[in-house]
């Protein structure tokens, strides 16, 4: 399979005249995803889960099939453990509002890593404020490692919840989720895993990880925007109250109360077309296979790290090992602000991200205010990486530094 053939599946990659290296923010979509969404609206559009007429039943069937596709993809035990949401952020807020506010109290501790995206930090700051539970930061090394010592210190008999990203959106490092769930479960804490940057790039098995919750977004794995997932263990979901209330999520409603349906977390009309598009994206990923995807992404990362790392004024954040970057290379350039770096790269037709990447505590902890991030997907090419390196190598000169 050549990259050229793969790129033909992506209409925007065919049309755009820039090099897209902001895949960690959102991926591009293959035509099969666009077609799946269009077909849903052209052929099956009715409000799912409501009507008893054939069109609505078909819409329901497609929606539930998509749930099954997600279940099998992340190896959940049952489809009922998959909740469709808008994105990772909503999934994590669901856990914070429904589990955090109801099962945590003063005297408890919430352990969060210093490298969390704001989406897996602000909800726990809110729970801490509202319940009195104490927020404890698990700090990492400058390479992004969460050492055993740090984990043992931070996950103790007071810990009731651990919030951890599987892959950092700044460093790209892969965290030892299995070890963390073992340690957390030993003290009776639940583990909330942010899978936004892992699920699109590596096989994820929630049962093998023994994660209690796992959140991810459709748009980062080439699905539509506005659809995301939350996995939760059945016994936890069963005891949690709904996050949002209203239509669709009830068995019956009385003047003074209601009995909730098992699908109590999906209030209101659902994003069935989004779920169908996400299922198409998952099938596309599965067709390519993670062996191929990981090999390609590692080659690109290696190339980027070697080329950028050879420039003495460039500093790559995180691990020295490209295998521990998940396609993410964040860097700083001596004397040049990342916003200027991204503007210059943009003027050379290269799309990257600059800023704090919604992980301000991590950057502050690492002693950098912001960074430039190039993030790759298997459809990127070695030539695109070479163009990035070439452009970066001219930046200091163009800023007047004479190199
Ligand atoms: N967590 C991580 C690690 C992320 O990289 C992102 C997206 N940048 C999010 C959470 C939030 O994802 P979304 O905006 O799709 O909710």
PDB file of C-alpha atoms in Angstrom, residues 65-271:
ATOM      1  CA  UNK A  65     -24.475  -0.977  14.886  1.00  0.00           C
ATOM      2  CA  UNK A  66     -22.066   1.941  15.234  1.00  0.00           C
ATOM      3  CA  UNK A  67     -22.054   1.391  18.990  1.00  0.00           C
ATOM      4  CA  UNK A  68     -21.158  -2.256  18.421  1.00  0.00           C
ATOM      5  CA  UNK A  69     -18.319  -1.233  16.082  1.00  0.00           C
ATOM      6  CA  UNK A  70     -16.884   1.011  18.820  1.00  0.00           C
ATOM      7  CA  UNK A  71     -17.359  -1.700  21.433  1.00  0.00           C
ATOM      8  CA  UNK A  72     -15.403  -4.226  19.391  1.00  0.00           C
ATOM      9  CA  UNK A  73     -12.772  -1.649  18.424  1.00  0.00           C
ATOM     10  CA  UNK A  74     -11.817  -0.879  22.035  1.00  0.00           C
ATOM     11  CA  UNK A  75     -12.694  -4.381  23.284  1.00  0.00           C
ATOM     12  CA  UNK A  76     -15.415  -3.399  25.724  1.00  0.00           C
ATOM     13  CA  UNK A  77     -17.390  -6.314  27.113  1.00  0.00           C
ATOM     14  CA  UNK A  78     -20.828  -5.041  26.070  1.00  0.00           C
ATOM     15  CA  UNK A  79     -22.222  -2.382  23.703  1.00  0.00           C
ATOM     16  CA  UNK A  80     -24.112  -0.830  26.635  1.00  0.00           C
ATOM     17  CA  UNK A  81     -20.753   0.238  28.040  1.00  0.00           C
ATOM     18  CA  UNK A  82     -20.313   2.651  25.116  1.00  0.00           C
ATOM     19  CA  UNK A  83     -21.950   6.059  25.452  1.00  0.00           C
ATOM     20  CA  UNK A  84     -21.976   8.428  22.511  1.00  0.00           C
ATOM     21  CA  UNK A  85     -21.129  12.014  23.419  1.00  0.00           C
ATOM     22  CA  UNK A  86     -19.968  15.077  21.472  1.00  0.00           C
ATOM     23  CA  UNK A  87     -16.242  14.647  22.138  1.00  0.00           C
ATOM     24  CA  UNK A  88     -13.597  13.720  24.714  1.00  0.00           C
ATOM     25  CA  UNK A  89     -14.327  16.879  26.672  1.00  0.00           C
ATOM     26  CA  UNK A  90     -18.003  16.025  27.094  1.00  0.00           C
ATOM     27  CA  UNK A  91     -17.168  12.404  27.973  1.00  0.00           C
ATOM     28  CA  UNK A  92     -14.815  13.517  30.739  1.00  0.00           C
ATOM     29  CA  UNK A  93     -17.307  16.072  32.032  1.00  0.00           C
ATOM     30  CA  UNK A  94     -19.940  13.347  32.135  1.00  0.00           C
ATOM     31  CA  UNK A  95     -17.714  11.295  34.454  1.00  0.00           C
ATOM     32  CA  UNK A  96     -16.866  14.341  36.577  1.00  0.00           C
ATOM     33  CA  UNK A  97     -20.460  15.486  37.015  1.00  0.00           C
ATOM     34  CA  UNK A  98     -22.056  12.095  37.355  1.00  0.00           C
ATOM     35  CA  UNK A  99     -19.378  10.069  39.157  1.00  0.00           C
ATOM     36  CA  UNK A 100     -17.138  12.729  40.675  1.00  0.00           C
ATOM     37  CA  UNK A 101     -19.812  14.901  42.267  1.00  0.00           C
ATOM     38  CA  UNK A 102     -21.739  11.922  43.607  1.00  0.00           C
ATOM     39  CA  UNK A 103     -19.056   9.550  44.836  1.00  0.00           C
ATOM     40  CA  UNK A 104     -16.268  11.815  46.055  1.00  0.00           C
ATOM     41  CA  UNK A 105     -16.154  13.789  49.288  1.00  0.00           C
ATOM     42  CA  UNK A 106     -13.930  15.774  51.588  1.00  0.00           C
ATOM     43  CA  UNK A 107     -10.917  13.758  52.727  1.00  0.00           C
ATOM     44  CA  UNK A 108     -10.706  11.942  49.378  1.00  0.00           C
ATOM     45  CA  UNK A 109      -7.971  12.581  46.849  1.00  0.00           C
ATOM     46  CA  UNK A 110      -8.097  12.893  43.088  1.00  0.00           C
ATOM     47  CA  UNK A 111      -4.769  12.136  41.399  1.00  0.00           C
ATOM     48  CA  UNK A 112      -4.214  13.841  38.048  1.00  0.00           C
ATOM     49  CA  UNK A 113      -1.022  13.879  36.060  1.00  0.00           C
ATOM     50  CA  UNK A 114       0.675  17.173  35.359  1.00  0.00           C
ATOM     51  CA  UNK A 115       0.501  16.396  31.628  1.00  0.00           C
ATOM     52  CA  UNK A 116      -3.307  16.330  31.349  1.00  0.00           C
ATOM     53  CA  UNK A 117      -5.041  18.280  28.627  1.00  0.00           C
ATOM     54  CA  UNK A 118      -7.284  20.912  30.228  1.00  0.00           C
ATOM     55  CA  UNK A 119     -10.220  18.638  29.332  1.00  0.00           C
ATOM     56  CA  UNK A 120      -9.026  16.064  31.848  1.00  0.00           C
ATOM     57  CA  UNK A 121      -8.027  18.633  34.432  1.00  0.00           C
ATOM     58  CA  UNK A 122     -10.664  21.353  34.688  1.00  0.00           C
ATOM     59  CA  UNK A 123     -13.493  18.870  35.364  1.00  0.00           C
ATOM     60  CA  UNK A 124     -11.452  17.495  38.312  1.00  0.00           C
ATOM     61  CA  UNK A 125     -10.677  20.985  39.572  1.00  0.00           C
ATOM     62  CA  UNK A 126     -14.444  21.543  39.555  1.00  0.00           C
ATOM     63  CA  UNK A 127     -15.108  18.267  41.432  1.00  0.00           C
ATOM     64  CA  UNK A 128     -12.431  19.194  43.944  1.00  0.00           C
ATOM     65  CA  UNK A 129     -14.014  22.615  44.527  1.00  0.00           C
ATOM     66  CA  UNK A 130     -17.541  21.234  44.817  1.00  0.00           C
ATOM     67  CA  UNK A 131     -16.821  18.180  47.002  1.00  0.00           C
ATOM     68  CA  UNK A 132     -13.774  19.191  49.010  1.00  0.00           C
ATOM     69  CA  UNK A 133     -11.759  16.257  47.615  1.00  0.00           C
ATOM     70  CA  UNK A 134      -8.104  17.225  47.267  1.00  0.00           C
ATOM     71  CA  UNK A 135      -6.448  17.439  43.869  1.00  0.00           C
ATOM     72  CA  UNK A 136      -3.019  15.800  43.834  1.00  0.00           C
ATOM     73  CA  UNK A 137      -0.638  16.190  40.882  1.00  0.00           C
ATOM     74  CA  UNK A 138       1.402  13.252  39.650  1.00  0.00           C
ATOM     75  CA  UNK A 139       4.509  14.826  38.180  1.00  0.00           C
ATOM     76  CA  UNK A 140       6.553  13.404  35.343  1.00  0.00           C
ATOM     77  CA  UNK A 141      10.207  13.578  34.385  1.00  0.00           C
ATOM     78  CA  UNK A 142      11.251  16.002  31.647  1.00  0.00           C
ATOM     79  CA  UNK A 143      10.985  13.016  29.289  1.00  0.00           C
ATOM     80  CA  UNK A 144       7.359  12.524  30.319  1.00  0.00           C
ATOM     81  CA  UNK A 145       7.891   9.466  32.470  1.00  0.00           C
ATOM     82  CA  UNK A 146       5.633   8.841  35.465  1.00  0.00           C
ATOM     83  CA  UNK A 147       8.034   7.002  37.741  1.00  0.00           C
ATOM     84  CA  UNK A 148       6.962   4.165  40.060  1.00  0.00           C
ATOM     85  CA  UNK A 149       8.029   6.279  43.029  1.00  0.00           C
ATOM     86  CA  UNK A 150       5.826   9.191  41.936  1.00  0.00           C
ATOM     87  CA  UNK A 151       2.881   6.907  41.291  1.00  0.00           C
ATOM     88  CA  UNK A 152       3.285   5.130  44.620  1.00  0.00           C
ATOM     89  CA  UNK A 153       3.443   8.446  46.453  1.00  0.00           C
ATOM     90  CA  UNK A 154       0.436   9.881  44.668  1.00  0.00           C
ATOM     91  CA  UNK A 155      -1.882   6.876  44.596  1.00  0.00           C
ATOM     92  CA  UNK A 156      -2.572   6.062  48.224  1.00  0.00           C
ATOM     93  CA  UNK A 157      -5.383   4.925  50.521  1.00  0.00           C
ATOM     94  CA  UNK A 158      -7.082   8.353  50.254  1.00  0.00           C
ATOM     95  CA  UNK A 159      -7.111   8.282  46.445  1.00  0.00           C
ATOM     96  CA  UNK A 160     -10.580   7.678  45.040  1.00  0.00           C
ATOM     97  CA  UNK A 161      -9.985   8.631  41.421  1.00  0.00           C
ATOM     98  CA  UNK A 162      -7.023   8.820  39.055  1.00  0.00           C
ATOM     99  CA  UNK A 163      -7.292  10.895  35.860  1.00  0.00           C
ATOM    100  CA  UNK A 164      -4.607  10.093  33.318  1.00  0.00           C
ATOM    101  CA  UNK A 165      -4.084  10.518  29.621  1.00  0.00           C
ATOM    102  CA  UNK A 166      -2.899   7.451  27.737  1.00  0.00           C
ATOM    103  CA  UNK A 167      -0.870   9.640  25.374  1.00  0.00           C
ATOM    104  CA  UNK A 168       0.159  13.232  26.063  1.00  0.00           C
ATOM    105  CA  UNK A 169      -0.922  15.678  23.367  1.00  0.00           C
ATOM    106  CA  UNK A 170       2.287  17.671  23.911  1.00  0.00           C
ATOM    107  CA  UNK A 171       4.961  15.037  24.538  1.00  0.00           C
ATOM    108  CA  UNK A 172       3.370  12.110  22.717  1.00  0.00           C
ATOM    109  CA  UNK A 173       4.563   9.770  25.470  1.00  0.00           C
ATOM    110  CA  UNK A 174       2.556   6.657  26.291  1.00  0.00           C
ATOM    111  CA  UNK A 175       1.633   6.305  29.944  1.00  0.00           C
ATOM    112  CA  UNK A 176       1.600   2.950  31.786  1.00  0.00           C
ATOM    113  CA  UNK A 177      -2.161   2.681  32.133  1.00  0.00           C
ATOM    114  CA  UNK A 178      -2.190  -0.973  33.151  1.00  0.00           C
ATOM    115  CA  UNK A 179       0.219  -0.325  35.997  1.00  0.00           C
ATOM    116  CA  UNK A 180      -1.828   2.693  37.098  1.00  0.00           C
ATOM    117  CA  UNK A 181      -5.134   0.795  37.100  1.00  0.00           C
ATOM    118  CA  UNK A 182      -3.530  -1.984  39.165  1.00  0.00           C
ATOM    119  CA  UNK A 183      -2.233   0.496  41.724  1.00  0.00           C
ATOM    120  CA  UNK A 184      -5.505   2.429  41.798  1.00  0.00           C
ATOM    121  CA  UNK A 185      -7.690  -0.641  42.127  1.00  0.00           C
ATOM    122  CA  UNK A 186      -5.560  -1.915  45.004  1.00  0.00           C
ATOM    123  CA  UNK A 187      -6.627   1.184  46.992  1.00  0.00           C
ATOM    124  CA  UNK A 188     -10.213   1.162  45.695  1.00  0.00           C
ATOM    125  CA  UNK A 189      -9.870   4.115  43.273  1.00  0.00           C
ATOM    126  CA  UNK A 190     -11.297   4.307  39.754  1.00  0.00           C
ATOM    127  CA  UNK A 191      -9.217   5.323  36.743  1.00  0.00           C
ATOM    128  CA  UNK A 192     -10.415   7.746  34.086  1.00  0.00           C
ATOM    129  CA  UNK A 193      -8.337   7.440  30.931  1.00  0.00           C
ATOM    130  CA  UNK A 194      -8.185  10.166  28.302  1.00  0.00           C
ATOM    131  CA  UNK A 195      -7.798   8.243  25.049  1.00  0.00           C
ATOM    132  CA  UNK A 196      -8.055  11.238  22.688  1.00  0.00           C
ATOM    133  CA  UNK A 197      -4.473  10.824  21.427  1.00  0.00           C
ATOM    134  CA  UNK A 198      -4.113   7.061  21.861  1.00  0.00           C
ATOM    135  CA  UNK A 199      -7.208   5.506  20.297  1.00  0.00           C
ATOM    136  CA  UNK A 200      -6.433   6.835  16.765  1.00  0.00           C
ATOM    137  CA  UNK A 201      -2.837   5.565  16.849  1.00  0.00           C
ATOM    138  CA  UNK A 202      -2.593   2.277  18.733  1.00  0.00           C
ATOM    139  CA  UNK A 203      -4.684  -0.745  19.618  1.00  0.00           C
ATOM    140  CA  UNK A 204      -6.587   0.001  22.827  1.00  0.00           C
ATOM    141  CA  UNK A 205      -8.176  -2.778  24.863  1.00  0.00           C
ATOM    142  CA  UNK A 206     -10.133  -1.395  27.794  1.00  0.00           C
ATOM    143  CA  UNK A 207     -10.442  -4.815  29.404  1.00  0.00           C
ATOM    144  CA  UNK A 208      -6.713  -5.534  29.211  1.00  0.00           C
ATOM    145  CA  UNK A 209      -6.016  -2.047  30.600  1.00  0.00           C
ATOM    146  CA  UNK A 210      -8.745  -2.584  33.207  1.00  0.00           C
ATOM    147  CA  UNK A 211      -9.723   1.074  32.707  1.00  0.00           C
ATOM    148  CA  UNK A 212     -12.882   2.142  34.500  1.00  0.00           C
ATOM    149  CA  UNK A 213     -13.603   4.922  32.022  1.00  0.00           C
ATOM    150  CA  UNK A 214     -12.032   5.853  28.693  1.00  0.00           C
ATOM    151  CA  UNK A 215     -12.903   8.906  26.621  1.00  0.00           C
ATOM    152  CA  UNK A 216     -12.085   9.743  23.019  1.00  0.00           C
ATOM    153  CA  UNK A 217     -13.186  11.945  20.109  1.00  0.00           C
ATOM    154  CA  UNK A 218     -14.315  10.877  16.649  1.00  0.00           C
ATOM    155  CA  UNK A 219     -12.667  13.781  14.829  1.00  0.00           C
ATOM    156  CA  UNK A 220      -9.142  12.827  15.862  1.00  0.00           C
ATOM    157  CA  UNK A 221      -9.549   9.375  14.362  1.00  0.00           C
ATOM    158  CA  UNK A 222     -10.855  10.630  11.034  1.00  0.00           C
ATOM    159  CA  UNK A 223     -14.534  10.502  12.004  1.00  0.00           C
ATOM    160  CA  UNK A 224     -16.922  13.460  11.983  1.00  0.00           C
ATOM    161  CA  UNK A 225     -16.725  16.362  14.406  1.00  0.00           C
ATOM    162  CA  UNK A 226     -19.400  16.393  17.100  1.00  0.00           C
ATOM    163  CA  UNK A 227     -19.262  12.701  17.958  1.00  0.00           C
ATOM    164  CA  UNK A 228     -17.223  11.209  20.770  1.00  0.00           C
ATOM    165  CA  UNK A 229     -17.352   8.233  23.076  1.00  0.00           C
ATOM    166  CA  UNK A 230     -17.195   7.346  26.692  1.00  0.00           C
ATOM    167  CA  UNK A 231     -16.502   3.792  27.745  1.00  0.00           C
ATOM    168  CA  UNK A 232     -17.521   2.965  31.305  1.00  0.00           C
ATOM    169  CA  UNK A 233     -17.609  -0.324  33.182  1.00  0.00           C
ATOM    170  CA  UNK A 234     -21.197  -1.474  33.434  1.00  0.00           C
ATOM    171  CA  UNK A 235     -21.253  -1.705  37.246  1.00  0.00           C
ATOM    172  CA  UNK A 236     -20.098   1.903  37.503  1.00  0.00           C
ATOM    173  CA  UNK A 237     -22.468   3.266  34.851  1.00  0.00           C
ATOM    174  CA  UNK A 238     -25.367   1.506  36.547  1.00  0.00           C
ATOM    175  CA  UNK A 239     -24.870   3.302  39.824  1.00  0.00           C
ATOM    176  CA  UNK A 240     -24.227   6.729  38.277  1.00  0.00           C
ATOM    177  CA  UNK A 241     -27.048   9.268  37.868  1.00  0.00           C
ATOM    178  CA  UNK A 242     -27.633  10.888  34.466  1.00  0.00           C
ATOM    179  CA  UNK A 243     -25.519  13.891  33.527  1.00  0.00           C
ATOM    180  CA  UNK A 244     -28.117  15.528  31.276  1.00  0.00           C
ATOM    181  CA  UNK A 245     -31.829  14.840  31.562  1.00  0.00           C
ATOM    182  CA  UNK A 246     -34.729  15.126  29.126  1.00  0.00           C
ATOM    183  CA  UNK A 247     -36.101  13.069  26.284  1.00  0.00           C
ATOM    184  CA  UNK A 248     -34.877   9.646  25.115  1.00  0.00           C
ATOM    185  CA  UNK A 249     -33.244   8.692  28.396  1.00  0.00           C
ATOM    186  CA  UNK A 250     -36.326   7.692  30.413  1.00  0.00           C
ATOM    187  CA  UNK A 251     -38.544   4.654  30.893  1.00  0.00           C
ATOM    188  CA  UNK A 252     -41.367   6.695  32.366  1.00  0.00           C
ATOM    189  CA  UNK A 253     -41.983  10.157  33.734  1.00  0.00           C
ATOM    190  CA  UNK A 254     -44.421  11.136  36.494  1.00  0.00           C
ATOM    191  CA  UNK A 255     -45.433  14.526  37.831  1.00  0.00           C
ATOM    192  CA  UNK A 256     -42.877  14.259  40.584  1.00  0.00           C
ATOM    193  CA  UNK A 257     -40.146  12.140  39.115  1.00  0.00           C
ATOM    194  CA  UNK A 258     -38.923   9.739  36.456  1.00  0.00           C
ATOM    195  CA  UNK A 259     -37.519   6.270  35.959  1.00  0.00           C
ATOM    196  CA  UNK A 260     -34.443   6.355  33.773  1.00  0.00           C
ATOM    197  CA  UNK A 261     -33.821   3.994  30.905  1.00  0.00           C
ATOM    198  CA  UNK A 262     -30.560   2.016  30.679  1.00  0.00           C
ATOM    199  CA  UNK A 263     -29.419   4.502  27.982  1.00  0.00           C
ATOM    200  CA  UNK A 264     -29.764   7.257  30.596  1.00  0.00           C
ATOM    201  CA  UNK A 265     -26.622   9.078  29.442  1.00  0.00           C
ATOM    202  CA  UNK A 266     -27.806   9.935  25.947  1.00  0.00           C
ATOM    203  CA  UNK A 267     -30.434  12.613  26.493  1.00  0.00           C
ATOM    204  CA  UNK A 268     -32.158  14.252  23.529  1.00  0.00           C
ATOM    205  CA  UNK A 269     -31.873  13.462  19.835  1.00  0.00           C
ATOM    206  CA  UNK A 270     -28.615  11.646  19.251  1.00  0.00           C
ATOM    207  CA  UNK A 271     -25.977  12.284  16.584  1.00  0.00           C
TER     208      UNK A 271
END
